[in-house]
Amino acid sequence: MRRIGVGLMLLLMLLVIGMFVFWFIGGPRIVLEEILATRLQAPVNLQANPRFYWGKQQLQVTLQGLRIGTQAQPRLQLRRLMLSLLWRPLLTGHVKIQQIFLDQPSVYGPWPASPGSAASSANIFFFLPGDIQIRDGSLRWSGLAGHVLQLSDVQASFPRSGAGAATGRWFWNQHAGQGRLQMDIHSTSGLSLRNLQLLIGTRQVPDAL
């Protein structure tokens, strides 16, 4: 009986040491990169292991230095991505995102078409999984009417249901200015946008529509 107890203690110690080594060498980061790359059908890179904050009502997951695409041709880069997940659905095996926070996201387009995307594009059903916050976002989209559209200093707040708004600066075809997008969002079984308004100002006419 004593030998069994000693054996279990040694096994437990080995498991703890193995988990520590797995974490230290970046095991969670590597596994998550492979899972995301398979789902997104694109290379995925993370700068560090995911971080977890265990709150009373939610679990917060933070991904540092997320990049989708290659280093030479990225599709999306984020300084930090934070997901807030509710505990109660997790305990029943379901994932319910309460909030998504994107810190300094940079989007580069257009994106190459993935296999089967054309066939399934008509069946895509959009909805917001949770409230979305964007800080200091940017976008660079080439080939838009023969020119490159650039957005910078994008600040946005899109609740799952309620009033959403986004502001930022734009540059296209030697023209520049500021813009504001606002809407009423309803996202239950699907995404519904109402009272959509896009205000675009230029250097000559700052508040032009």
mmCIF file of C-alpha atoms in Angstrom:
data_model
loop_
_atom_site.group_PDB
_atom_site.id
_atom_site.type_symbol
_atom_site.label_atom_id
_atom_site.label_comp_id
_atom_site.label_asym_id
_atom_site.label_seq_id
_atom_site.Cartn_x
_atom_site.Cartn_y
_atom_site.Cartn_z
ATOM 1 C CA MET A 1 0.000 0.000 0.000
ATOM 2 C CA ARG A 2 2.860 2.313 0.831
ATOM 3 C CA ARG A 3 4.526 1.574 -2.515
ATOM 4 C CA ILE A 4 1.303 2.441 -4.352
ATOM 5 C CA GLY A 5 1.137 5.771 -2.522
ATOM 6 C CA VAL A 6 4.763 6.578 -3.344
ATOM 7 C CA GLY A 7 4.182 5.614 -6.985
ATOM 8 C CA LEU A 8 1.151 7.887 -7.240
ATOM 9 C CA MET A 9 3.120 10.768 -5.729
ATOM 10 C CA LEU A 10 5.932 10.261 -8.232
ATOM 11 C CA LEU A 11 3.446 10.078 -11.094
ATOM 12 C CA LEU A 12 1.784 13.289 -9.926
ATOM 13 C CA MET A 13 5.153 15.043 -9.688
ATOM 14 C CA LEU A 14 6.070 13.907 -13.205
ATOM 15 C CA LEU A 15 2.738 15.197 -14.541
ATOM 16 C CA VAL A 16 3.272 18.590 -12.878
ATOM 17 C CA ILE A 17 6.822 18.813 -14.215
ATOM 18 C CA GLY A 18 5.633 17.775 -17.679
ATOM 19 C CA MET A 19 2.917 20.440 -17.696
ATOM 20 C CA PHE A 20 5.417 23.073 -16.558
ATOM 21 C CA VAL A 21 7.873 22.126 -19.310
ATOM 22 C CA PHE A 22 5.062 22.026 -21.895
ATOM 23 C CA TRP A 23 4.031 25.558 -20.904
ATOM 24 C CA PHE A 24 7.608 26.834 -20.695
ATOM 25 C CA ILE A 25 8.525 25.722 -24.228
ATOM 26 C CA GLY A 26 5.370 27.350 -25.657
ATOM 27 C CA GLY A 27 3.268 24.220 -26.044
ATOM 28 C CA PRO A 28 -0.126 25.951 -25.657
ATOM 29 C CA ARG A 29 0.900 28.577 -28.207
ATOM 30 C CA ILE A 30 1.950 25.936 -30.739
ATOM 31 C CA VAL A 31 -1.235 23.888 -30.286
ATOM 32 C CA LEU A 32 -3.449 26.959 -30.598
ATOM 33 C CA GLU A 33 -1.594 28.110 -33.715
ATOM 34 C CA GLU A 34 -2.222 24.736 -35.362
ATOM 35 C CA ILE A 35 -5.915 24.726 -34.408
ATOM 36 C CA LEU A 36 -6.494 28.258 -35.719
ATOM 37 C CA ALA A 37 -4.484 27.611 -38.890
ATOM 38 C CA THR A 38 -6.639 24.568 -39.643
ATOM 39 C CA ARG A 39 -9.882 26.455 -39.041
ATOM 40 C CA LEU A 40 -8.839 29.583 -40.957
ATOM 41 C CA GLN A 41 -6.878 27.768 -43.693
ATOM 42 C CA ALA A 42 -4.049 30.285 -43.302
ATOM 43 C CA PRO A 43 -0.771 30.497 -41.354
ATOM 44 C CA VAL A 44 -1.247 31.725 -37.769
ATOM 45 C CA ASN A 45 1.435 33.044 -35.439
ATOM 46 C CA LEU A 46 1.317 34.066 -31.755
ATOM 47 C CA GLN A 47 4.068 35.856 -29.865
ATOM 48 C CA ALA A 48 3.404 34.098 -26.560
ATOM 49 C CA ASN A 49 1.255 31.550 -24.760
ATOM 50 C CA PRO A 50 -2.352 32.591 -24.149
ATOM 51 C CA ARG A 51 -3.022 34.267 -20.815
ATOM 52 C CA PHE A 52 -5.999 33.452 -18.612
ATOM 53 C CA TYR A 53 -7.781 35.509 -15.980
ATOM 54 C CA TRP A 54 -10.177 33.542 -13.815
ATOM 55 C CA GLY A 55 -13.024 35.848 -12.756
ATOM 56 C CA LYS A 56 -16.124 34.996 -10.742
ATOM 57 C CA GLN A 57 -18.520 35.150 -13.694
ATOM 58 C CA GLN A 58 -16.250 34.936 -16.731
ATOM 59 C CA LEU A 59 -12.986 33.611 -18.075
ATOM 60 C CA GLN A 60 -10.789 36.124 -19.904
ATOM 61 C CA VAL A 61 -8.407 34.821 -22.560
ATOM 62 C CA THR A 62 -5.701 37.122 -23.962
ATOM 63 C CA LEU A 63 -3.699 36.434 -27.123
ATOM 64 C CA GLN A 64 -0.601 38.572 -27.637
ATOM 65 C CA GLY A 65 0.820 39.410 -31.055
ATOM 66 C CA LEU A 66 -1.654 37.496 -33.215
ATOM 67 C CA ARG A 67 -0.922 37.356 -36.948
ATOM 68 C CA ILE A 68 -2.985 35.612 -39.609
ATOM 69 C CA GLY A 69 -1.103 35.106 -42.862
ATOM 70 C CA THR A 70 2.590 35.067 -43.557
ATOM 71 C CA GLN A 71 5.011 37.671 -42.260
ATOM 72 C CA ALA A 72 5.555 38.941 -45.802
ATOM 73 C CA GLN A 73 1.827 39.004 -46.642
ATOM 74 C CA PRO A 74 -0.252 39.277 -43.457
ATOM 75 C CA ARG A 75 -4.032 39.361 -43.624
ATOM 76 C CA LEU A 76 -4.624 40.442 -40.045
ATOM 77 C CA GLN A 77 -2.331 41.547 -37.232
ATOM 78 C CA LEU A 78 -3.302 42.407 -33.670
ATOM 79 C CA ARG A 79 -1.241 43.651 -30.774
ATOM 80 C CA ARG A 80 -3.690 42.002 -28.405
ATOM 81 C CA LEU A 81 -6.941 40.059 -28.627
ATOM 82 C CA MET A 82 -9.042 39.608 -25.486
ATOM 83 C CA LEU A 83 -12.042 37.292 -25.234
ATOM 84 C CA SER A 84 -14.405 37.263 -22.260
ATOM 85 C CA LEU A 85 -16.240 33.929 -21.909
ATOM 86 C CA LEU A 86 -19.126 33.284 -19.540
ATOM 87 C CA TRP A 87 -18.519 30.517 -17.014
ATOM 88 C CA ARG A 88 -21.969 28.930 -16.934
ATOM 89 C CA PRO A 89 -22.082 27.907 -20.629
ATOM 90 C CA LEU A 90 -18.468 26.652 -20.383
ATOM 91 C CA LEU A 91 -19.435 24.285 -17.575
ATOM 92 C CA THR A 92 -22.029 22.726 -19.872
ATOM 93 C CA GLY A 93 -19.593 22.388 -22.779
ATOM 94 C CA HIS A 94 -20.644 25.491 -24.707
ATOM 95 C CA VAL A 95 -18.674 28.621 -25.546
ATOM 96 C CA LYS A 96 -20.496 31.937 -25.173
ATOM 97 C CA ILE A 97 -18.430 35.048 -25.853
ATOM 98 C CA GLN A 98 -19.494 38.082 -23.864
ATOM 99 C CA GLN A 99 -16.957 40.573 -25.197
ATOM 100 C CA ILE A 100 -14.226 40.800 -27.844
ATOM 101 C CA PHE A 101 -11.534 43.454 -27.534
ATOM 102 C CA LEU A 102 -9.150 44.090 -30.453
ATOM 103 C CA ASP A 103 -6.119 46.217 -29.640
ATOM 104 C CA GLN A 104 -4.423 47.820 -32.661
ATOM 105 C CA PRO A 105 -5.791 45.478 -35.326
ATOM 106 C CA SER A 106 -4.381 45.919 -38.830
ATOM 107 C CA VAL A 107 -6.268 44.430 -41.768
ATOM 108 C CA TYR A 108 -4.664 43.928 -45.187
ATOM 109 C CA GLY A 109 -6.673 43.051 -48.266
ATOM 110 C CA PRO A 110 -7.956 41.776 -50.515
ATOM 111 C CA TRP A 111 -7.673 38.253 -49.144
ATOM 112 C CA PRO A 112 -7.037 35.286 -51.417
ATOM 113 C CA ALA A 113 -10.072 33.071 -51.899
ATOM 114 C CA SER A 114 -9.969 29.866 -49.868
ATOM 115 C CA PRO A 115 -11.041 26.521 -51.405
ATOM 116 C CA GLY A 116 -14.821 26.227 -51.485
ATOM 117 C CA SER A 117 -15.401 29.812 -50.409
ATOM 118 C CA ALA A 118 -17.308 30.731 -53.568
ATOM 119 C CA ALA A 119 -19.649 27.793 -53.191
ATOM 120 C CA SER A 120 -20.415 28.501 -49.557
ATOM 121 C CA SER A 121 -20.544 32.292 -49.672
ATOM 122 C CA ALA A 122 -24.282 32.301 -50.299
ATOM 123 C CA ASN A 123 -24.853 30.229 -47.148
ATOM 124 C CA ILE A 124 -22.872 32.460 -44.776
ATOM 125 C CA PHE A 125 -25.018 33.592 -41.844
ATOM 126 C CA PHE A 126 -23.609 36.572 -39.985
ATOM 127 C CA PHE A 127 -24.102 37.333 -36.318
ATOM 128 C CA LEU A 128 -22.139 38.999 -33.546
ATOM 129 C CA PRO A 129 -20.940 36.468 -30.939
ATOM 130 C CA GLY A 130 -20.503 39.237 -28.356
ATOM 131 C CA ASP A 131 -19.843 42.941 -27.848
ATOM 132 C CA ILE A 132 -16.883 44.110 -29.963
ATOM 133 C CA GLN A 133 -14.480 46.896 -29.013
ATOM 134 C CA ILE A 134 -11.736 48.134 -31.372
ATOM 135 C CA ARG A 135 -8.896 50.436 -30.364
ATOM 136 C CA ASP A 136 -6.491 52.114 -32.803
ATOM 137 C CA GLY A 137 -7.405 49.936 -35.774
ATOM 138 C CA SER A 138 -6.163 50.302 -39.347
ATOM 139 C CA LEU A 139 -6.929 48.907 -42.778
ATOM 140 C CA ARG A 140 -5.118 48.806 -46.111
ATOM 141 C CA TRP A 141 -7.180 47.492 -49.037
ATOM 142 C CA SER A 142 -5.627 47.568 -52.496
ATOM 143 C CA GLY A 143 -7.346 47.360 -55.870
ATOM 144 C CA LEU A 144 -10.398 49.411 -54.857
ATOM 145 C CA ALA A 145 -11.364 51.152 -58.115
ATOM 146 C CA GLY A 146 -7.695 51.138 -59.046
ATOM 147 C CA HIS A 147 -6.490 52.716 -55.795
ATOM 148 C CA VAL A 148 -5.574 51.765 -52.243
ATOM 149 C CA LEU A 149 -8.031 52.547 -49.454
ATOM 150 C CA GLN A 150 -6.384 53.237 -46.093
ATOM 151 C CA LEU A 151 -8.109 53.622 -42.751
ATOM 152 C CA SER A 152 -6.286 54.624 -39.576
ATOM 153 C CA ASP A 153 -7.001 55.585 -35.973
ATOM 154 C CA VAL A 154 -10.175 53.487 -36.035
ATOM 155 C CA GLN A 155 -12.101 53.455 -32.750
ATOM 156 C CA ALA A 156 -15.227 51.327 -32.675
ATOM 157 C CA SER A 157 -17.847 49.892 -30.368
ATOM 158 C CA PHE A 158 -20.336 47.315 -31.668
ATOM 159 C CA PRO A 159 -22.629 45.811 -29.022
ATOM 160 C CA ARG A 160 -24.434 42.591 -29.771
ATOM 161 C CA SER A 161 -27.643 44.599 -29.582
ATOM 162 C CA GLY A 162 -27.811 48.377 -29.358
ATOM 163 C CA ALA A 163 -26.239 51.486 -30.856
ATOM 164 C CA GLY A 164 -22.885 50.878 -32.553
ATOM 165 C CA ALA A 165 -20.426 53.440 -33.850
ATOM 166 C CA ALA A 166 -16.989 53.666 -35.444
ATOM 167 C CA THR A 167 -14.746 56.633 -36.214
ATOM 168 C CA GLY A 168 -11.449 56.951 -38.052
ATOM 169 C CA ARG A 169 -9.379 58.632 -40.729
ATOM 170 C CA TRP A 170 -9.364 57.624 -44.386
ATOM 171 C CA PHE A 171 -7.143 58.120 -47.434
ATOM 172 C CA TRP A 172 -8.027 57.129 -51.010
ATOM 173 C CA ASN A 173 -6.984 58.409 -54.428
ATOM 174 C CA GLN A 174 -5.104 61.441 -53.035
ATOM 175 C CA HIS A 175 -8.113 62.430 -50.916
ATOM 176 C CA ALA A 176 -8.197 62.273 -47.120
ATOM 177 C CA GLY A 177 -10.533 63.051 -44.273
ATOM 178 C CA GLN A 178 -12.427 61.650 -41.344
ATOM 179 C CA GLY A 179 -15.407 59.326 -41.220
ATOM 180 C CA ARG A 180 -18.038 58.126 -38.802
ATOM 181 C CA LEU A 181 -20.265 55.055 -39.050
ATOM 182 C CA GLN A 182 -23.248 54.569 -36.761
ATOM 183 C CA MET A 183 -26.076 52.051 -36.665
ATOM 184 C CA ASP A 184 -28.544 50.143 -34.523
ATOM 185 C CA ILE A 185 -27.520 46.499 -34.170
ATOM 186 C CA HIS A 186 -29.799 43.540 -33.502
ATOM 187 C CA SER A 187 -28.094 40.155 -33.355
ATOM 188 C CA THR A 188 -30.058 37.170 -32.104
ATOM 189 C CA SER A 189 -30.481 34.426 -34.692
ATOM 190 C CA GLY A 190 -28.861 36.680 -37.314
ATOM 191 C CA LEU A 191 -27.352 40.126 -37.755
ATOM 192 C CA SER A 192 -29.757 42.977 -38.485
ATOM 193 C CA LEU A 193 -28.621 46.582 -39.037
ATOM 194 C CA ARG A 194 -30.996 49.526 -38.842
ATOM 195 C CA ASN A 195 -30.663 53.301 -39.116
ATOM 196 C CA LEU A 196 -27.305 52.925 -40.856
ATOM 197 C CA GLN A 197 -25.509 56.259 -41.315
ATOM 198 C CA LEU A 198 -22.107 56.908 -42.877
ATOM 199 C CA LEU A 199 -20.700 60.413 -42.470
ATOM 200 C CA ILE A 200 -17.619 61.219 -44.567
ATOM 201 C CA GLY A 201 -15.691 64.465 -44.260
ATOM 202 C CA THR A 202 -12.827 65.737 -46.386
ATOM 203 C CA ARG A 203 -10.216 68.356 -45.712
ATOM 204 C CA GLN A 204 -12.231 70.833 -47.794
ATOM 205 C CA VAL A 205 -15.656 69.839 -46.410
ATOM 206 C CA PRO A 206 -15.095 68.266 -42.959
ATOM 207 C CA ASP A 207 -18.744 67.379 -42.271
ATOM 208 C CA ALA A 208 -19.886 66.377 -45.750
ATOM 209 C CA LEU A 209 -22.058 63.283 -46.143
#
